[in-house]
């Protein structure tokens, strides 16, 4: 039996409750039979019971509730009051109160969103402003909810792929320091008291221990200095640092796929919302996190201002952007939004595929390294013991 958190609407009131069931479909069917309008259903992990409300989950849920409530024809102030009753995170609650206050004062909701950068990214503020001007706020709220979820999933996938190798590297470093400083010296004193000839593996371990014991502070200083140099380059030479990030084996390509997915997805949302393509492209480029990619994509905007097509601009960037022919056909047939959506899904799929391959390959490599280290330590410590026992 699994536990699910459900948000649903009944008689213009929004409810947020937990249910036990076999699957999301069974919970949804049960609520719909009772006449409830289901907004969202998500499975809760056991550990989630011990933590407070999540900013990501609550902000995503807020936009879903706004979308479904507006589609159902609920008065906006009544809808916000209903959302507020089921909101626990202080930043999201502050946003809902600010939206409510803005409506009462006759101000735009997009202005309230801009005052809460922790909850609403610049893209969400921009796309909501487009929705206000086009009158399609309900659809834009869905886009905002999907954007929050998509961005968090991609960020978590990248962090998970890095977590295991980083943890293993730190563990190996601490183990080598600990063995060199505290374990090996004890064995050396024992071996020296017997005046026994030591095998090559033991001599190598003693040598490594002496080097680490004498120079580990210098090594730590070198590592810290390298981090400082990277930080300095990132701040002083932003374009160069951004370019070098894409040149890192495997991780560079994963970052490129991530950035291109975000670019294609955001541009798709703007085009779908009937935003002028030149302004949509310029705004989308401004959301790029990588300065090198931002500079290359600016060429597309320049080409567009010269009267050339979007696909021609992509070709001029030399970024090897995928499916340019599909984008070209989309421009001719009026289905550019479909082509951009396809590209966004393509880059997302490639990003996850590459991260999966990295995770599946780094795991065995780290295991082999640890196995070799354990084998080396065992030979270095146990072999001379056998020789000492044999000589008695």
Short mmCIF file of C-alpha atoms in Angstrom, two decimals:
data_model
loop_
_atom_site.label_atom_id
_atom_site.label_comp_id
_atom_site.label_asym_id
_atom_site.label_seq_id
_atom_site.Cartn_x
_atom_site.Cartn_y
_atom_site.Cartn_z
CA UNK A 1 0.00 0.00 0.00
CA UNK A 2 1.43 3.38 -1.06
CA UNK A 3 0.74 6.85 0.30
CA UNK A 4 -0.24 9.70 -2.03
CA UNK A 5 -0.71 13.44 -1.55
CA UNK A 6 -3.71 14.74 -3.53
CA UNK A 7 -4.90 18.24 -4.36
CA UNK A 8 -8.52 18.40 -5.55
CA UNK A 9 -11.39 20.87 -5.94
CA UNK A 10 -14.97 20.48 -4.73
CA UNK A 11 -17.63 23.23 -4.79
CA UNK A 12 -15.04 25.99 -5.43
CA UNK A 13 -12.96 24.80 -2.46
CA UNK A 14 -9.46 23.35 -2.79
CA UNK A 15 -8.40 20.45 -0.58
CA UNK A 16 -5.00 18.90 0.07
CA UNK A 17 -5.05 15.48 1.74
CA UNK A 18 -3.13 12.20 1.89
CA UNK A 19 -4.59 8.85 0.83
CA UNK A 20 -3.40 5.25 0.79
CA UNK A 21 -3.84 3.22 -2.40
CA UNK A 22 -2.25 0.90 -4.93
CA UNK A 23 -1.54 3.51 -7.62
CA UNK A 24 -2.19 7.09 -8.74
CA UNK A 25 -4.92 5.90 -11.13
CA UNK A 26 -6.83 4.13 -8.34
CA UNK A 27 -6.72 7.25 -6.14
CA UNK A 28 -7.80 9.47 -9.04
CA UNK A 29 -10.69 7.15 -9.94
CA UNK A 30 -11.84 7.07 -6.32
CA UNK A 31 -11.91 10.88 -6.07
CA UNK A 32 -13.59 11.37 -9.45
CA UNK A 33 -16.36 8.94 -8.48
CA UNK A 34 -17.11 11.27 -5.58
CA UNK A 35 -17.34 14.26 -7.92
CA UNK A 36 -13.98 15.86 -7.11
CA UNK A 37 -11.85 17.67 -9.71
CA UNK A 38 -8.36 16.23 -9.28
CA UNK A 39 -5.57 18.82 -9.63
CA UNK A 40 -2.50 16.73 -8.85
CA UNK A 41 -1.48 13.42 -7.28
CA UNK A 42 2.04 12.48 -6.18
CA UNK A 43 3.45 9.54 -4.29
CA UNK A 44 5.00 10.35 -0.92
CA UNK A 45 8.19 8.68 0.21
CA UNK A 46 8.32 7.45 3.80
CA UNK A 47 11.02 9.96 4.69
CA UNK A 48 8.89 12.87 3.50
CA UNK A 49 6.77 12.57 6.67
CA UNK A 50 9.68 13.92 8.72
CA UNK A 51 10.24 17.08 6.69
CA UNK A 52 8.31 20.29 6.17
CA UNK A 53 6.74 21.60 3.03
CA UNK A 54 8.97 21.74 -0.04
CA UNK A 55 9.33 25.03 -1.89
CA UNK A 56 9.41 23.28 -5.28
CA UNK A 57 6.39 21.07 -4.60
CA UNK A 58 4.26 23.85 -3.15
CA UNK A 59 5.10 26.39 -5.86
CA UNK A 60 4.34 23.79 -8.54
CA UNK A 61 1.08 22.89 -6.77
CA UNK A 62 0.12 26.57 -6.50
CA UNK A 63 0.32 27.07 -10.27
CA UNK A 64 -1.58 23.84 -10.95
CA UNK A 65 -4.34 24.98 -8.59
CA UNK A 66 -4.47 28.39 -10.25
CA UNK A 67 -4.76 26.75 -13.67
CA UNK A 68 -7.51 24.29 -12.75
CA UNK A 69 -9.38 26.84 -10.65
CA UNK A 70 -9.42 29.42 -13.46
CA UNK A 71 -10.56 26.75 -15.95
CA UNK A 72 -13.38 25.83 -13.56
CA UNK A 73 -14.46 29.50 -13.43
CA UNK A 74 -13.66 30.11 -9.74
CA UNK A 75 -13.43 33.76 -8.62
CA UNK A 76 -9.73 34.59 -8.34
CA UNK A 77 -9.79 35.93 -4.77
CA UNK A 78 -11.78 32.91 -3.59
CA UNK A 79 -9.33 30.63 -5.39
CA UNK A 80 -6.36 32.31 -3.71
CA UNK A 81 -7.98 31.96 -0.28
CA UNK A 82 -8.48 28.28 -0.97
CA UNK A 83 -4.85 27.88 -2.06
CA UNK A 84 -3.66 29.74 1.02
CA UNK A 85 -5.43 27.28 3.34
CA UNK A 86 -3.33 24.41 1.94
CA UNK A 87 -0.01 26.28 1.69
CA UNK A 88 2.64 25.80 4.38
CA UNK A 89 5.94 27.03 2.95
CA UNK A 90 6.49 30.64 4.05
CA UNK A 91 7.86 31.86 0.69
CA UNK A 92 4.93 30.42 -1.27
CA UNK A 93 2.47 31.71 1.31
CA UNK A 94 4.04 35.18 1.06
CA UNK A 95 3.66 35.04 -2.73
CA UNK A 96 -0.03 34.08 -2.55
CA UNK A 97 -0.70 36.92 -0.08
CA UNK A 98 1.18 39.36 -2.33
CA UNK A 99 -0.85 38.23 -5.37
CA UNK A 100 -4.05 38.70 -3.41
CA UNK A 101 -2.98 42.19 -2.32
CA UNK A 102 -2.02 43.14 -5.89
CA UNK A 103 -5.43 42.09 -7.21
CA UNK A 104 -7.22 44.14 -4.54
CA UNK A 105 -5.11 47.18 -5.45
CA UNK A 106 -5.75 46.69 -9.16
CA UNK A 107 -2.14 45.82 -9.99
CA UNK A 108 -0.85 43.08 -12.30
CA UNK A 109 -0.08 39.63 -10.86
CA UNK A 110 3.17 39.50 -12.86
CA UNK A 111 4.45 42.45 -10.80
CA UNK A 112 3.84 40.45 -7.61
CA UNK A 113 5.67 37.44 -9.07
CA UNK A 114 8.77 39.57 -9.75
CA UNK A 115 8.97 40.46 -6.04
CA UNK A 116 9.47 36.79 -5.10
CA UNK A 117 12.56 35.50 -6.95
CA UNK A 118 12.90 32.49 -4.61
CA UNK A 119 9.62 31.10 -5.94
CA UNK A 120 9.40 32.56 -9.43
CA UNK A 121 12.33 32.48 -11.81
CA UNK A 122 12.75 35.26 -14.42
CA UNK A 123 11.26 32.91 -17.02
CA UNK A 124 8.09 32.34 -14.98
CA UNK A 125 7.68 36.09 -14.50
CA UNK A 126 8.18 36.70 -18.23
CA UNK A 127 5.86 33.92 -19.45
CA UNK A 128 3.13 34.94 -16.97
CA UNK A 129 3.36 38.51 -18.22
CA UNK A 130 2.83 37.17 -21.75
CA UNK A 131 -0.23 35.25 -20.50
CA UNK A 132 -1.70 38.37 -18.94
CA UNK A 133 -1.38 40.28 -22.22
CA UNK A 134 -2.81 37.42 -24.32
CA UNK A 135 -5.57 36.56 -21.84
CA UNK A 136 -4.47 32.92 -21.62
CA UNK A 137 -3.51 32.87 -17.93
CA UNK A 138 -4.84 29.37 -17.25
CA UNK A 139 -2.60 27.78 -19.91
CA UNK A 140 0.38 29.86 -18.77
CA UNK A 141 -0.09 28.61 -15.19
CA UNK A 142 0.21 25.04 -16.52
CA UNK A 143 3.42 26.03 -18.30
CA UNK A 144 4.78 27.54 -15.06
CA UNK A 145 3.99 24.35 -13.11
CA UNK A 146 5.64 22.15 -15.76
CA UNK A 147 8.65 24.47 -15.88
CA UNK A 148 9.20 24.25 -12.10
CA UNK A 149 8.98 20.46 -12.16
CA UNK A 150 11.14 20.03 -15.27
CA UNK A 151 13.90 22.33 -14.00
CA UNK A 152 14.05 20.57 -10.64
CA UNK A 153 14.13 17.08 -12.20
CA UNK A 154 17.01 18.02 -14.51
CA UNK A 155 18.96 19.66 -11.71
CA UNK A 156 18.50 16.62 -9.46
CA UNK A 157 19.54 14.21 -12.22
CA UNK A 158 22.81 16.09 -12.72
CA UNK A 159 23.48 16.25 -8.98
CA UNK A 160 22.83 12.50 -8.59
CA UNK A 161 25.26 11.64 -11.38
CA UNK A 162 27.99 13.65 -9.62
CA UNK A 163 27.23 12.54 -6.07
CA UNK A 164 28.66 9.00 -6.23
CA UNK A 165 32.07 9.75 -7.83
CA UNK A 166 32.58 12.85 -5.63
CA UNK A 167 31.72 10.89 -2.50
CA UNK A 168 34.06 8.05 -3.50
CA UNK A 169 36.91 10.47 -4.23
CA UNK A 170 36.52 12.14 -0.81
CA UNK A 171 36.29 8.75 0.93
CA UNK A 172 39.44 7.48 -0.82
CA UNK A 173 41.32 10.67 0.02
CA UNK A 174 40.36 10.48 3.71
CA UNK A 175 41.20 6.74 3.81
CA UNK A 176 44.67 7.26 2.29
CA UNK A 177 45.44 10.11 4.70
CA UNK A 178 44.23 8.11 7.70
CA UNK A 179 46.14 4.95 6.77
CA UNK A 180 49.31 6.88 6.00
CA UNK A 181 49.27 8.87 9.24
CA UNK A 182 48.06 6.31 11.78
CA UNK A 183 48.08 2.71 10.47
CA UNK A 184 51.26 2.30 8.41
CA UNK A 185 53.66 3.77 11.02
CA UNK A 186 52.52 1.13 13.54
CA UNK A 187 53.24 -1.72 11.11
CA UNK A 188 56.61 -0.21 10.16
CA UNK A 189 57.76 -0.22 13.79
CA UNK A 190 56.73 -3.88 14.13
CA UNK A 191 58.53 -4.93 10.95
CA UNK A 192 61.67 -3.00 11.89
CA UNK A 193 61.83 -4.69 15.31
CA UNK A 194 62.14 -8.09 13.58
CA UNK A 195 64.69 -6.75 11.07
CA UNK A 196 62.90 -8.63 8.30
CA UNK A 197 63.30 -8.02 4.58
CA UNK A 198 60.13 -6.40 3.27
CA UNK A 199 58.41 -7.20 -0.04
CA UNK A 200 58.02 -4.58 -2.78
CA UNK A 201 54.34 -3.87 -1.99
CA UNK A 202 55.18 -3.08 1.65
CA UNK A 203 58.09 -0.85 0.68
CA UNK A 204 55.81 0.99 -1.74
CA UNK A 205 53.20 1.48 0.98
CA UNK A 206 55.83 2.80 3.40
CA UNK A 207 57.12 5.20 0.76
CA UNK A 208 53.60 6.46 0.00
CA UNK A 209 52.94 6.85 3.72
CA UNK A 210 56.10 8.93 4.17
CA UNK A 211 55.26 11.14 1.20
CA UNK A 212 51.69 11.70 2.38
CA UNK A 213 52.79 12.32 5.98
CA UNK A 214 55.37 14.89 4.88
CA UNK A 215 53.48 16.68 2.12
CA UNK A 216 49.71 16.24 2.72
CA UNK A 217 49.39 19.85 3.89
CA UNK A 218 51.06 21.00 0.66
CA UNK A 219 48.66 18.81 -1.31
CA UNK A 220 45.66 20.30 0.49
CA UNK A 221 47.03 23.76 -0.18
CA UNK A 222 47.43 22.91 -3.86
CA UNK A 223 43.82 21.66 -4.09
CA UNK A 224 42.51 24.81 -2.39
CA UNK A 225 44.65 26.95 -4.69
CA UNK A 226 43.21 25.17 -7.76
CA UNK A 227 39.68 25.85 -6.52
CA UNK A 228 40.59 29.51 -6.03
CA UNK A 229 42.05 29.70 -9.55
CA UNK A 230 38.87 28.17 -11.01
CA UNK A 231 36.74 30.60 -9.03
CA UNK A 232 38.91 33.51 -10.22
CA UNK A 233 38.68 32.41 -13.86
CA UNK A 234 34.92 31.98 -13.52
CA UNK A 235 34.53 35.54 -12.20
CA UNK A 236 37.16 37.30 -14.34
CA UNK A 237 37.00 35.31 -17.58
CA UNK A 238 33.37 34.24 -17.72
CA UNK A 239 33.30 33.50 -21.45
CA UNK A 240 36.48 31.37 -21.33
CA UNK A 241 35.28 29.46 -18.28
CA UNK A 242 31.91 28.79 -19.93
CA UNK A 243 33.68 27.54 -23.07
CA UNK A 244 35.97 25.23 -21.07
CA UNK A 245 32.96 23.77 -19.21
CA UNK A 246 31.64 22.37 -22.51
CA UNK A 247 35.06 20.78 -23.18
CA UNK A 248 35.00 18.58 -20.05
CA UNK A 249 34.68 14.93 -21.20
CA UNK A 250 31.11 13.60 -20.82
CA UNK A 251 30.05 16.27 -18.30
CA UNK A 252 30.54 19.02 -20.89
CA UNK A 253 28.20 17.29 -23.32
CA UNK A 254 25.66 16.67 -20.55
CA UNK A 255 25.74 20.40 -19.70
CA UNK A 256 25.26 21.28 -23.37
CA UNK A 257 22.26 18.95 -23.64
CA UNK A 258 20.79 20.49 -20.47
CA UNK A 259 21.23 24.08 -21.68
CA UNK A 260 19.81 23.30 -25.14
CA UNK A 261 16.83 21.53 -23.59
CA UNK A 262 16.12 24.59 -21.46
CA UNK A 263 16.59 26.93 -24.44
CA UNK A 264 14.31 24.91 -26.75
CA UNK A 265 11.66 24.46 -24.07
CA UNK A 266 11.52 28.14 -23.07
CA UNK A 267 11.44 29.29 -26.69
CA UNK A 268 8.66 26.75 -27.36
CA UNK A 269 6.60 28.19 -24.49
CA UNK A 270 7.00 31.75 -25.79
CA UNK A 271 6.12 30.80 -29.39
CA UNK A 272 3.10 28.82 -28.18
CA UNK A 273 1.94 31.89 -26.25
CA UNK A 274 1.98 33.94 -29.51
CA UNK A 275 4.89 36.10 -28.32
CA UNK A 276 6.77 37.94 -31.14
CA UNK A 277 9.58 35.66 -32.23
CA UNK A 278 12.35 38.28 -32.08
CA UNK A 279 11.44 39.28 -28.52
CA UNK A 280 10.89 35.62 -27.58
CA UNK A 281 14.35 34.68 -28.86
CA UNK A 282 16.08 37.61 -27.15
CA UNK A 283 14.36 36.87 -23.82
CA UNK A 284 15.10 33.15 -24.07
CA UNK A 285 18.80 33.79 -24.75
CA UNK A 286 18.97 35.99 -21.65
CA UNK A 287 17.89 32.99 -19.54
CA UNK A 288 20.91 30.88 -20.63
CA UNK A 289 23.31 30.16 -17.77
CA UNK A 290 26.37 29.57 -19.97
CA UNK A 291 28.01 32.77 -21.30
CA UNK A 292 29.63 30.97 -24.27
CA UNK A 293 26.30 29.46 -25.36
CA UNK A 294 24.58 32.79 -24.83
CA UNK A 295 27.11 34.45 -27.12
CA UNK A 296 26.73 31.84 -29.86
CA UNK A 297 22.93 31.94 -29.72
CA UNK A 298 23.00 35.74 -30.00
CA UNK A 299 24.09 35.13 -33.59
CA UNK A 300 20.63 33.63 -34.22
CA UNK A 301 18.96 36.85 -33.04
CA UNK A 302 21.29 38.95 -35.21
CA UNK A 303 20.44 36.83 -38.26
CA UNK A 304 16.75 37.15 -37.46
CA UNK A 305 17.00 40.95 -37.40
CA UNK A 306 18.68 40.78 -40.84
CA UNK A 307 15.62 38.99 -42.19
CA UNK A 308 17.00 35.45 -42.16
CA UNK A 309 15.20 32.43 -40.75
CA UNK A 310 15.63 30.86 -37.34
CA UNK A 311 17.07 27.68 -38.85
CA UNK A 312 19.65 29.71 -40.82
CA UNK A 313 20.69 31.40 -37.60
CA UNK A 314 21.10 28.04 -35.86
CA UNK A 315 23.36 26.84 -38.66
CA UNK A 316 25.54 29.94 -38.31
CA UNK A 317 26.25 29.24 -34.63
CA UNK A 318 28.37 26.14 -35.41
CA UNK A 319 26.92 24.49 -32.30
CA UNK A 320 25.73 21.37 -34.14
CA UNK A 321 22.15 21.97 -33.08
CA UNK A 322 19.99 18.90 -33.65
CA UNK A 323 17.01 18.61 -36.00
CA UNK A 324 17.60 21.89 -37.87
CA UNK A 325 15.79 20.46 -40.89
CA UNK A 326 12.71 19.88 -38.71
CA UNK A 327 12.88 23.49 -37.50
CA UNK A 328 13.19 24.63 -41.14
CA UNK A 329 10.11 22.64 -42.10
CA UNK A 330 8.28 24.01 -39.06
CA UNK A 331 8.98 27.56 -40.21
CA UNK A 332 7.56 26.77 -43.66
CA UNK A 333 4.45 24.96 -42.41
CA UNK A 334 3.69 27.17 -39.40
CA UNK A 335 4.51 24.37 -36.93
CA UNK A 336 7.61 25.94 -35.40
CA UNK A 337 6.27 25.35 -31.88
CA UNK A 338 6.01 21.61 -32.61
CA UNK A 339 9.62 21.52 -33.89
CA UNK A 340 10.92 23.34 -30.81
CA UNK A 341 8.93 21.07 -28.50
CA UNK A 342 10.39 18.03 -30.29
CA UNK A 343 13.90 19.45 -29.90
CA UNK A 344 13.35 20.11 -26.20
CA UNK A 345 12.25 16.51 -25.67
CA UNK A 346 15.15 15.25 -27.79
CA UNK A 347 17.78 17.12 -25.72
CA UNK A 348 16.09 16.04 -22.49
CA UNK A 349 16.20 12.42 -23.63
CA UNK A 350 19.87 12.74 -24.64
CA UNK A 351 20.71 14.40 -21.30
CA UNK A 352 19.15 11.60 -19.25
CA UNK A 353 20.66 8.93 -21.51
CA UNK A 354 24.18 10.35 -21.11
CA UNK A 355 23.80 10.74 -17.35
CA UNK A 356 22.58 7.14 -17.15
CA UNK A 357 25.61 5.91 -19.07
CA UNK A 358 27.92 7.98 -16.88
CA UNK A 359 26.37 6.62 -13.69
CA UNK A 360 26.47 3.01 -14.93
CA UNK A 361 30.14 3.32 -15.98
CA UNK A 362 31.46 5.37 -13.04
CA UNK A 363 30.05 2.89 -10.53
CA UNK A 364 32.09 -0.11 -11.74
CA UNK A 365 35.19 2.06 -12.25
CA UNK A 366 35.04 3.31 -8.64
CA UNK A 367 34.46 -0.26 -7.44
CA UNK A 368 37.51 -1.51 -9.35
CA UNK A 369 39.66 1.30 -7.93
CA UNK A 370 38.55 0.49 -4.38
CA UNK A 371 39.14 -3.21 -4.97
CA UNK A 372 42.67 -2.55 -6.24
CA UNK A 373 43.39 -0.33 -3.24
CA UNK A 374 42.18 -2.99 -0.81
CA UNK A 375 44.20 -5.67 -2.60
CA UNK A 376 47.34 -3.50 -2.46
CA UNK A 377 46.88 -2.81 1.27
CA UNK A 378 46.25 -6.49 1.99
CA UNK A 379 49.39 -7.58 0.13
CA UNK A 380 51.48 -4.83 1.74
CA UNK A 381 50.40 -5.73 5.28
CA UNK A 382 49.78 -9.49 5.21
CA UNK A 383 52.71 -10.64 3.00
CA UNK A 384 55.46 -9.59 5.44
CA UNK A 385 53.49 -11.20 8.28
CA UNK A 386 53.57 -14.53 6.44
CA UNK A 387 57.31 -14.19 5.98
CA UNK A 388 57.80 -13.37 9.66
CA UNK A 389 55.71 -16.38 10.72
CA UNK A 390 57.70 -18.61 8.35
CA UNK A 391 61.03 -17.42 9.70
CA UNK A 392 60.12 -18.20 13.35
#
